Amino acid sequence: MKPALKPGDVFAVDVGNILDSIINFGQRLYSHDDKSEYPHCGIIKNAQGVTFESGWHIKEYNMCDCVGHKVIIARYHEMDIVKFQIAYENLFKEYNGDLYPFWRLPMHLLPFVAKYVHLLDRPVCSELVAKFLFLSGVRQPCYMGTNVDTLVDEWKNFKEVDVVFEGIL
């Protein structure tokens, strides 16, 4: 079943490559539930599946890149089109076209370093999503140092969030 997407939905995906395995291993070291299933995440822009992600570059991609892979899609109850537009436009203006901050990945092996050391202030995928959620008014202001596993745990456990899809897309 194909999920109905809305602007402001957020997602995480595991495409199953070696980098994903390494990221999941690193996230699991600090996971409260001793699990990490998803190493990448992004923001859904529209019902057609356009996304904004911190991939090789921070830019718009498409959910079709996730077809055939394990995906979770979450929707915040308080998210509306106005909150989405304000946060999305802010992030797009600030980061669109920037190179992925590869130098930040090793910092996430020590979460306190990732939280407080920001060279060039470019976010990895999870920090981009967490900042989007903060700017939308649905998440606390701490976003630097946030990893995908933390976000997914919030999506699965917070009553203010619905998981609208989880499985192979």
JSON list of C-alpha atoms in Angstrom, two decimals:
[
{"chain": "A", "resi": 1, "resn": "MET", "atom": "CA", "xyz": [0.00, 0.00, 0.00]},
{"chain": "A", "resi": 2, "resn": "LYS", "atom": "CA", "xyz": [1.40, 3.38, -1.00]},
{"chain": "A", "resi": 3, "resn": "PRO", "atom": "CA", "xyz": [1.16, 5.92, 1.84]},
{"chain": "A", "resi": 4, "resn": "ALA", "atom": "CA", "xyz": [-0.64, 9.25, 1.30]},
{"chain": "A", "resi": 5, "resn": "LEU", "atom": "CA", "xyz": [2.03, 11.90, 1.82]},
{"chain": "A", "resi": 6, "resn": "LYS", "atom": "CA", "xyz": [1.47, 15.40, 3.21]},
{"chain": "A", "resi": 7, "resn": "PRO", "atom": "CA", "xyz": [3.74, 18.44, 3.38]},
{"chain": "A", "resi": 8, "resn": "GLY", "atom": "CA", "xyz": [5.58, 18.30, 6.70]},
{"chain": "A", "resi": 9, "resn": "ASP", "atom": "CA", "xyz": [5.65, 14.54, 6.99]},
{"chain": "A", "resi": 10, "resn": "VAL", "atom": "CA", "xyz": [9.10, 13.22, 7.85]},
{"chain": "A", "resi": 11, "resn": "PHE", "atom": "CA", "xyz": [10.69, 9.91, 6.97]},
{"chain": "A", "resi": 12, "resn": "ALA", "atom": "CA", "xyz": [13.62, 7.63, 7.64]},
{"chain": "A", "resi": 13, "resn": "VAL", "atom": "CA", "xyz": [15.02, 4.97, 5.35]},
{"chain": "A", "resi": 14, "resn": "ASP", "atom": "CA", "xyz": [17.54, 2.15, 5.33]},
{"chain": "A", "resi": 15, "resn": "VAL", "atom": "CA", "xyz": [18.84, 1.43, 1.83]},
{"chain": "A", "resi": 16, "resn": "GLY", "atom": "CA", "xyz": [21.11, -1.32, 3.19]},
{"chain": "A", "resi": 17, "resn": "ASN", "atom": "CA", "xyz": [24.53, -0.20, 2.01]},
{"chain": "A", "resi": 18, "resn": "ILE", "atom": "CA", "xyz": [27.77, -0.37, 4.01]},
{"chain": "A", "resi": 19, "resn": "LEU", "atom": "CA", "xyz": [27.56, 3.26, 5.14]},
{"chain": "A", "resi": 20, "resn": "ASP", "atom": "CA", "xyz": [24.05, 2.61, 6.49]},
{"chain": "A", "resi": 21, "resn": "SER", "atom": "CA", "xyz": [25.35, -0.36, 8.47]},
{"chain": "A", "resi": 22, "resn": "ILE", "atom": "CA", "xyz": [28.16, 1.74, 9.96]},
{"chain": "A", "resi": 23, "resn": "ILE", "atom": "CA", "xyz": [25.78, 4.57, 10.89]},
{"chain": "A", "resi": 24, "resn": "ASN", "atom": "CA", "xyz": [23.30, 2.14, 12.47]},
{"chain": "A", "resi": 25, "resn": "PHE", "atom": "CA", "xyz": [26.13, 0.57, 14.48]},
{"chain": "A", "resi": 26, "resn": "GLY", "atom": "CA", "xyz": [27.25, 3.99, 15.75]},
{"chain": "A", "resi": 27, "resn": "GLN", "atom": "CA", "xyz": [23.69, 5.03, 16.63]},
{"chain": "A", "resi": 28, "resn": "ARG", "atom": "CA", "xyz": [23.08, 1.77, 18.46]},
{"chain": "A", "resi": 29, "resn": "LEU", "atom": "CA", "xyz": [25.98, 2.50, 20.82]},
{"chain": "A", "resi": 30, "resn": "TYR", "atom": "CA", "xyz": [23.91, 5.28, 22.43]},
{"chain": "A", "resi": 31, "resn": "SER", "atom": "CA", "xyz": [20.40, 4.01, 21.72]},
{"chain": "A", "resi": 32, "resn": "HIS", "atom": "CA", "xyz": [18.09, 3.74, 24.73]},
{"chain": "A", "resi": 33, "resn": "ASP", "atom": "CA", "xyz": [16.38, 0.67, 23.29]},
{"chain": "A", "resi": 34, "resn": "ASP", "atom": "CA", "xyz": [19.60, -0.92, 21.95]},
{"chain": "A", "resi": 35, "resn": "LYS", "atom": "CA", "xyz": [18.23, -0.81, 18.37]},
{"chain": "A", "resi": 36, "resn": "SER", "atom": "CA", "xyz": [18.91, 1.34, 15.33]},
{"chain": "A", "resi": 37, "resn": "GLU", "atom": "CA", "xyz": [17.04, 0.49, 12.16]},
{"chain": "A", "resi": 38, "resn": "TYR", "atom": "CA", "xyz": [17.26, 3.67, 10.09]},
{"chain": "A", "resi": 39, "resn": "PRO", "atom": "CA", "xyz": [20.43, 5.61, 9.21]},
{"chain": "A", "resi": 40, "resn": "HIS", "atom": "CA", "xyz": [18.97, 8.37, 6.98]},
{"chain": "A", "resi": 41, "resn": "CYS", "atom": "CA", "xyz": [16.01, 10.73, 7.14]},
{"chain": "A", "resi": 42, "resn": "GLY", "atom": "CA", "xyz": [14.40, 13.69, 5.41]},
{"chain": "A", "resi": 43, "resn": "ILE", "atom": "CA", "xyz": [11.45, 16.05, 5.11]},
{"chain": "A", "resi": 44, "resn": "ILE", "atom": "CA", "xyz": [8.54, 15.43, 2.74]},
{"chain": "A", "resi": 45, "resn": "LYS", "atom": "CA", "xyz": [7.64, 18.54, 0.76]},
{"chain": "A", "resi": 46, "resn": "ASN", "atom": "CA", "xyz": [4.48, 17.42, -1.04]},
{"chain": "A", "resi": 47, "resn": "ALA", "atom": "CA", "xyz": [2.11, 14.58, -1.92]},
{"chain": "A", "resi": 48, "resn": "GLN", "atom": "CA", "xyz": [4.19, 13.78, -5.02]},
{"chain": "A", "resi": 49, "resn": "GLY", "atom": "CA", "xyz": [7.07, 12.69, -2.80]},
{"chain": "A", "resi": 50, "resn": "VAL", "atom": "CA", "xyz": [9.51, 15.58, -3.26]},
{"chain": "A", "resi": 51, "resn": "THR", "atom": "CA", "xyz": [11.82, 15.62, -0.24]},
{"chain": "A", "resi": 52, "resn": "PHE", "atom": "CA", "xyz": [14.43, 17.92, 1.27]},
{"chain": "A", "resi": 53, "resn": "GLU", "atom": "CA", "xyz": [17.40, 15.98, 2.59]},
{"chain": "A", "resi": 54, "resn": "SER", "atom": "CA", "xyz": [21.01, 16.18, 3.54]},
{"chain": "A", "resi": 55, "resn": "GLY", "atom": "CA", "xyz": [22.31, 13.70, 0.93]},
{"chain": "A", "resi": 56, "resn": "TRP", "atom": "CA", "xyz": [25.48, 14.23, -1.13]},
{"chain": "A", "resi": 57, "resn": "HIS", "atom": "CA", "xyz": [24.22, 17.80, -1.19]},
{"chain": "A", "resi": 58, "resn": "ILE", "atom": "CA", "xyz": [21.51, 19.36, 0.91]},
{"chain": "A", "resi": 59, "resn": "LYS", "atom": "CA", "xyz": [18.74, 19.70, -1.65]},
{"chain": "A", "resi": 60, "resn": "GLU", "atom": "CA", "xyz": [15.45, 18.33, -2.93]},
{"chain": "A", "resi": 61, "resn": "TYR", "atom": "CA", "xyz": [15.30, 14.65, -3.79]},
{"chain": "A", "resi": 62, "resn": "ASN", "atom": "CA", "xyz": [12.33, 12.28, -4.23]},
{"chain": "A", "resi": 63, "resn": "MET", "atom": "CA", "xyz": [10.77, 9.43, -2.26]},
{"chain": "A", "resi": 64, "resn": "CYS", "atom": "CA", "xyz": [11.05, 7.25, -5.39]},
{"chain": "A", "resi": 65, "resn": "ASP", "atom": "CA", "xyz": [14.71, 6.81, -4.33]},
{"chain": "A", "resi": 66, "resn": "CYS", "atom": "CA", "xyz": [13.35, 4.86, -1.33]},
{"chain": "A", "resi": 67, "resn": "VAL", "atom": "CA", "xyz": [11.28, 2.36, -3.34]},
{"chain": "A", "resi": 68, "resn": "GLY", "atom": "CA", "xyz": [12.26, -1.18, -2.42]},
{"chain": "A", "resi": 69, "resn": "HIS", "atom": "CA", "xyz": [13.77, -0.13, 0.91]},
{"chain": "A", "resi": 70, "resn": "LYS", "atom": "CA", "xyz": [12.59, -0.13, 4.52]},
{"chain": "A", "resi": 71, "resn": "VAL", "atom": "CA", "xyz": [10.95, 3.22, 5.30]},
{"chain": "A", "resi": 72, "resn": "ILE", "atom": "CA", "xyz": [9.08, 4.85, 8.17]},
{"chain": "A", "resi": 73, "resn": "ILE", "atom": "CA", "xyz": [6.93, 7.94, 7.59]},
{"chain": "A", "resi": 74, "resn": "ALA", "atom": "CA", "xyz": [5.71, 10.04, 10.52]},
{"chain": "A", "resi": 75, "resn": "ARG", "atom": "CA", "xyz": [3.19, 12.87, 10.83]},
{"chain": "A", "resi": 76, "resn": "TYR", "atom": "CA", "xyz": [3.06, 15.36, 13.71]},
{"chain": "A", "resi": 77, "resn": "HIS", "atom": "CA", "xyz": [-0.47, 16.22, 14.87]},
{"chain": "A", "resi": 78, "resn": "GLU", "atom": "CA", "xyz": [0.40, 19.91, 15.24]},
{"chain": "A", "resi": 79, "resn": "MET", "atom": "CA", "xyz": [1.97, 20.24, 11.79]},
{"chain": "A", "resi": 80, "resn": "ASP", "atom": "CA", "xyz": [-0.05, 22.40, 9.42]},
{"chain": "A", "resi": 81, "resn": "ILE", "atom": "CA", "xyz": [0.66, 24.00, 6.05]},
{"chain": "A", "resi": 82, "resn": "VAL", "atom": "CA", "xyz": [1.64, 27.38, 7.53]},
{"chain": "A", "resi": 83, "resn": "LYS", "atom": "CA", "xyz": [4.11, 25.85, 9.99]},
{"chain": "A", "resi": 84, "resn": "PHE", "atom": "CA", "xyz": [5.47, 23.67, 7.21]},
{"chain": "A", "resi": 85, "resn": "GLN", "atom": "CA", "xyz": [5.94, 26.55, 4.75]},
{"chain": "A", "resi": 86, "resn": "ILE", "atom": "CA", "xyz": [7.70, 28.82, 7.24]},
{"chain": "A", "resi": 87, "resn": "ALA", "atom": "CA", "xyz": [10.13, 26.12, 8.40]},
{"chain": "A", "resi": 88, "resn": "TYR", "atom": "CA", "xyz": [10.72, 24.67, 4.92]},
{"chain": "A", "resi": 89, "resn": "GLU", "atom": "CA", "xyz": [11.39, 28.04, 3.30]},
{"chain": "A", "resi": 90, "resn": "ASN", "atom": "CA", "xyz": [13.80, 28.95, 6.10]},
{"chain": "A", "resi": 91, "resn": "LEU", "atom": "CA", "xyz": [15.80, 25.72, 5.75]},
{"chain": "A", "resi": 92, "resn": "PHE", "atom": "CA", "xyz": [15.72, 25.79, 1.95]},
{"chain": "A", "resi": 93, "resn": "LYS", "atom": "CA", "xyz": [17.07, 29.32, 1.89]},
{"chain": "A", "resi": 94, "resn": "GLU", "atom": "CA", "xyz": [19.77, 28.54, 4.45]},
{"chain": "A", "resi": 95, "resn": "TYR", "atom": "CA", "xyz": [21.05, 25.17, 3.21]},
{"chain": "A", "resi": 96, "resn": "ASN", "atom": "CA", "xyz": [19.91, 24.35, -0.35]},
{"chain": "A", "resi": 97, "resn": "GLY", "atom": "CA", "xyz": [22.88, 23.32, -2.48]},
{"chain": "A", "resi": 98, "resn": "ASP", "atom": "CA", "xyz": [25.34, 22.99, 0.41]},
{"chain": "A", "resi": 99, "resn": "LEU", "atom": "CA", "xyz": [27.71, 20.02, 0.39]},
{"chain": "A", "resi": 100, "resn": "TYR", "atom": "CA", "xyz": [26.91, 17.22, 2.84]},
{"chain": "A", "resi": 101, "resn": "PRO", "atom": "CA", "xyz": [28.94, 17.75, 6.05]},
{"chain": "A", "resi": 102, "resn": "PHE", "atom": "CA", "xyz": [30.84, 14.44, 6.00]},
{"chain": "A", "resi": 103, "resn": "TRP", "atom": "CA", "xyz": [33.18, 15.74, 8.72]},
{"chain": "A", "resi": 104, "resn": "ARG", "atom": "CA", "xyz": [30.25, 15.70, 11.18]},
{"chain": "A", "resi": 105, "resn": "LEU", "atom": "CA", "xyz": [29.57, 11.94, 10.93]},
{"chain": "A", "resi": 106, "resn": "PRO", "atom": "CA", "xyz": [32.50, 10.86, 13.15]},
{"chain": "A", "resi": 107, "resn": "MET", "atom": "CA", "xyz": [31.42, 13.48, 15.70]},
{"chain": "A", "resi": 108, "resn": "HIS", "atom": "CA", "xyz": [28.19, 11.53, 16.18]},
{"chain": "A", "resi": 109, "resn": "LEU", "atom": "CA", "xyz": [30.21, 8.68, 17.70]},
{"chain": "A", "resi": 110, "resn": "LEU", "atom": "CA", "xyz": [30.50, 11.03, 20.67]},
{"chain": "A", "resi": 111, "resn": "PRO", "atom": "CA", "xyz": [27.09, 12.74, 20.87]},
{"chain": "A", "resi": 112, "resn": "PHE", "atom": "CA", "xyz": [28.26, 15.59, 23.09]},
{"chain": "A", "resi": 113, "resn": "VAL", "atom": "CA", "xyz": [30.83, 16.53, 20.42]},
{"chain": "A", "resi": 114, "resn": "ALA", "atom": "CA", "xyz": [28.20, 16.49, 17.66]},
{"chain": "A", "resi": 115, "resn": "LYS", "atom": "CA", "xyz": [25.95, 18.63, 19.84]},
{"chain": "A", "resi": 116, "resn": "TYR", "atom": "CA", "xyz": [28.48, 21.36, 20.60]},
{"chain": "A", "resi": 117, "resn": "VAL", "atom": "CA", "xyz": [31.02, 21.41, 17.73]},
{"chain": "A", "resi": 118, "resn": "HIS", "atom": "CA", "xyz": [29.57, 22.93, 14.55]},
{"chain": "A", "resi": 119, "resn": "LEU", "atom": "CA", "xyz": [32.06, 23.59, 11.77]},
{"chain": "A", "resi": 120, "resn": "LEU", "atom": "CA", "xyz": [30.31, 25.64, 9.07]},
{"chain": "A", "resi": 121, "resn": "ASP", "atom": "CA", "xyz": [26.97, 24.96, 10.82]},
{"chain": "A", "resi": 122, "resn": "ARG", "atom": "CA", "xyz": [25.83, 22.44, 8.19]},
{"chain": "A", "resi": 123, "resn": "PRO", "atom": "CA", "xyz": [23.51, 19.70, 9.43]},
{"chain": "A", "resi": 124, "resn": "VAL", "atom": "CA", "xyz": [23.61, 15.99, 8.74]},
{"chain": "A", "resi": 125, "resn": "CYS", "atom": "CA", "xyz": [20.22, 14.56, 7.72]},
{"chain": "A", "resi": 126, "resn": "SER", "atom": "CA", "xyz": [18.88, 14.02, 11.24]},
{"chain": "A", "resi": 127, "resn": "GLU", "atom": "CA", "xyz": [19.91, 17.49, 12.39]},
{"chain": "A", "resi": 128, "resn": "LEU", "atom": "CA", "xyz": [18.19, 18.99, 9.33]},
{"chain": "A", "resi": 129, "resn": "VAL", "atom": "CA", "xyz": [14.95, 17.16, 10.16]},
{"chain": "A", "resi": 130, "resn": "ALA", "atom": "CA", "xyz": [15.20, 18.04, 13.86]},
{"chain": "A", "resi": 131, "resn": "LYS", "atom": "CA", "xyz": [15.78, 21.72, 13.00]},
{"chain": "A", "resi": 132, "resn": "PHE", "atom": "CA", "xyz": [12.80, 21.63, 10.62]},
{"chain": "A", "resi": 133, "resn": "LEU", "atom": "CA", "xyz": [10.61, 20.19, 13.38]},
{"chain": "A", "resi": 134, "resn": "PHE", "atom": "CA", "xyz": [11.86, 22.84, 15.83]},
{"chain": "A", "resi": 135, "resn": "LEU", "atom": "CA", "xyz": [11.21, 25.68, 13.35]},
{"chain": "A", "resi": 136, "resn": "SER", "atom": "CA", "xyz": [7.73, 24.19, 12.81]},
{"chain": "A", "resi": 137, "resn": "GLY", "atom": "CA", "xyz": [7.06, 24.41, 16.54]},
{"chain": "A", "resi": 138, "resn": "VAL", "atom": "CA", "xyz": [6.58, 20.68, 17.11]},
{"chain": "A", "resi": 139, "resn": "ARG", "atom": "CA", "xyz": [9.94, 19.77, 18.69]},
{"chain": "A", "resi": 140, "resn": "GLN", "atom": "CA", "xyz": [12.32, 21.18, 21.30]},
{"chain": "A", "resi": 141, "resn": "PRO", "atom": "CA", "xyz": [15.11, 23.54, 20.15]},
{"chain": "A", "resi": 142, "resn": "CYS", "atom": "CA", "xyz": [18.00, 21.10, 20.54]},
{"chain": "A", "resi": 143, "resn": "TYR", "atom": "CA", "xyz": [18.76, 19.77, 17.06]},
{"chain": "A", "resi": 144, "resn": "MET", "atom": "CA", "xyz": [22.54, 19.69, 16.62]},
{"chain": "A", "resi": 145, "resn": "GLY", "atom": "CA", "xyz": [23.76, 16.26, 17.68]},
{"chain": "A", "resi": 146, "resn": "THR", "atom": "CA", "xyz": [20.37, 14.62, 17.06]},
{"chain": "A", "resi": 147, "resn": "ASN", "atom": "CA", "xyz": [20.64, 11.29, 15.26]},
{"chain": "A", "resi": 148, "resn": "VAL", "atom": "CA", "xyz": [18.12, 9.39, 13.15]},
{"chain": "A", "resi": 149, "resn": "ASP", "atom": "CA", "xyz": [17.54, 6.74, 15.81]},
{"chain": "A", "resi": 150, "resn": "THR", "atom": "CA", "xyz": [16.49, 9.40, 18.33]},
{"chain": "A", "resi": 151, "resn": "LEU", "atom": "CA", "xyz": [13.99, 10.85, 15.85]},
{"chain": "A", "resi": 152, "resn": "VAL", "atom": "CA", "xyz": [12.55, 7.44, 14.97]},
{"chain": "A", "resi": 153, "resn": "ASP", "atom": "CA", "xyz": [12.18, 6.57, 18.66]},
{"chain": "A", "resi": 154, "resn": "GLU", "atom": "CA", "xyz": [10.29, 9.85, 19.15]},
{"chain": "A", "resi": 155, "resn": "TRP", "atom": "CA", "xyz": [8.04, 9.09, 16.17]},
{"chain": "A", "resi": 156, "resn": "LYS", "atom": "CA", "xyz": [7.22, 5.63, 17.49]},
{"chain": "A", "resi": 157, "resn": "ASN", "atom": "CA", "xyz": [6.70, 6.64, 21.13]},
{"chain": "A", "resi": 158, "resn": "PHE", "atom": "CA", "xyz": [5.30, 10.19, 21.29]},
{"chain": "A", "resi": 159, "resn": "LYS", "atom": "CA", "xyz": [1.51, 10.44, 21.34]},
{"chain": "A", "resi": 160, "resn": "GLU", "atom": "CA", "xyz": [1.74, 13.70, 19.32]},
{"chain": "A", "resi": 161, "resn": "VAL", "atom": "CA", "xyz": [3.07, 11.77, 16.32]},
{"chain": "A", "resi": 162, "resn": "ASP", "atom": "CA", "xyz": [1.47, 9.17, 14.06]},
{"chain": "A", "resi": 163, "resn": "VAL", "atom": "CA", "xyz": [3.49, 6.63, 12.12]},
{"chain": "A", "resi": 164, "resn": "VAL", "atom": "CA", "xyz": [1.52, 6.64, 8.86]},
{"chain": "A", "resi": 165, "resn": "PHE", "atom": "CA", "xyz": [3.67, 3.98, 7.19]},
{"chain": "A", "resi": 166, "resn": "GLU", "atom": "CA", "xyz": [6.41, 1.54, 8.10]},
{"chain": "A", "resi": 167, "resn": "GLY", "atom": "CA", "xyz": [7.64, -1.17, 5.81]},
{"chain": "A", "resi": 168, "resn": "ILE", "atom": "CA", "xyz": [9.10, -1.72, 2.36]},
{"chain": "A", "resi": 169, "resn": "LEU", "atom": "CA", "xyz": [8.07, 1.15, 0.10]}
]
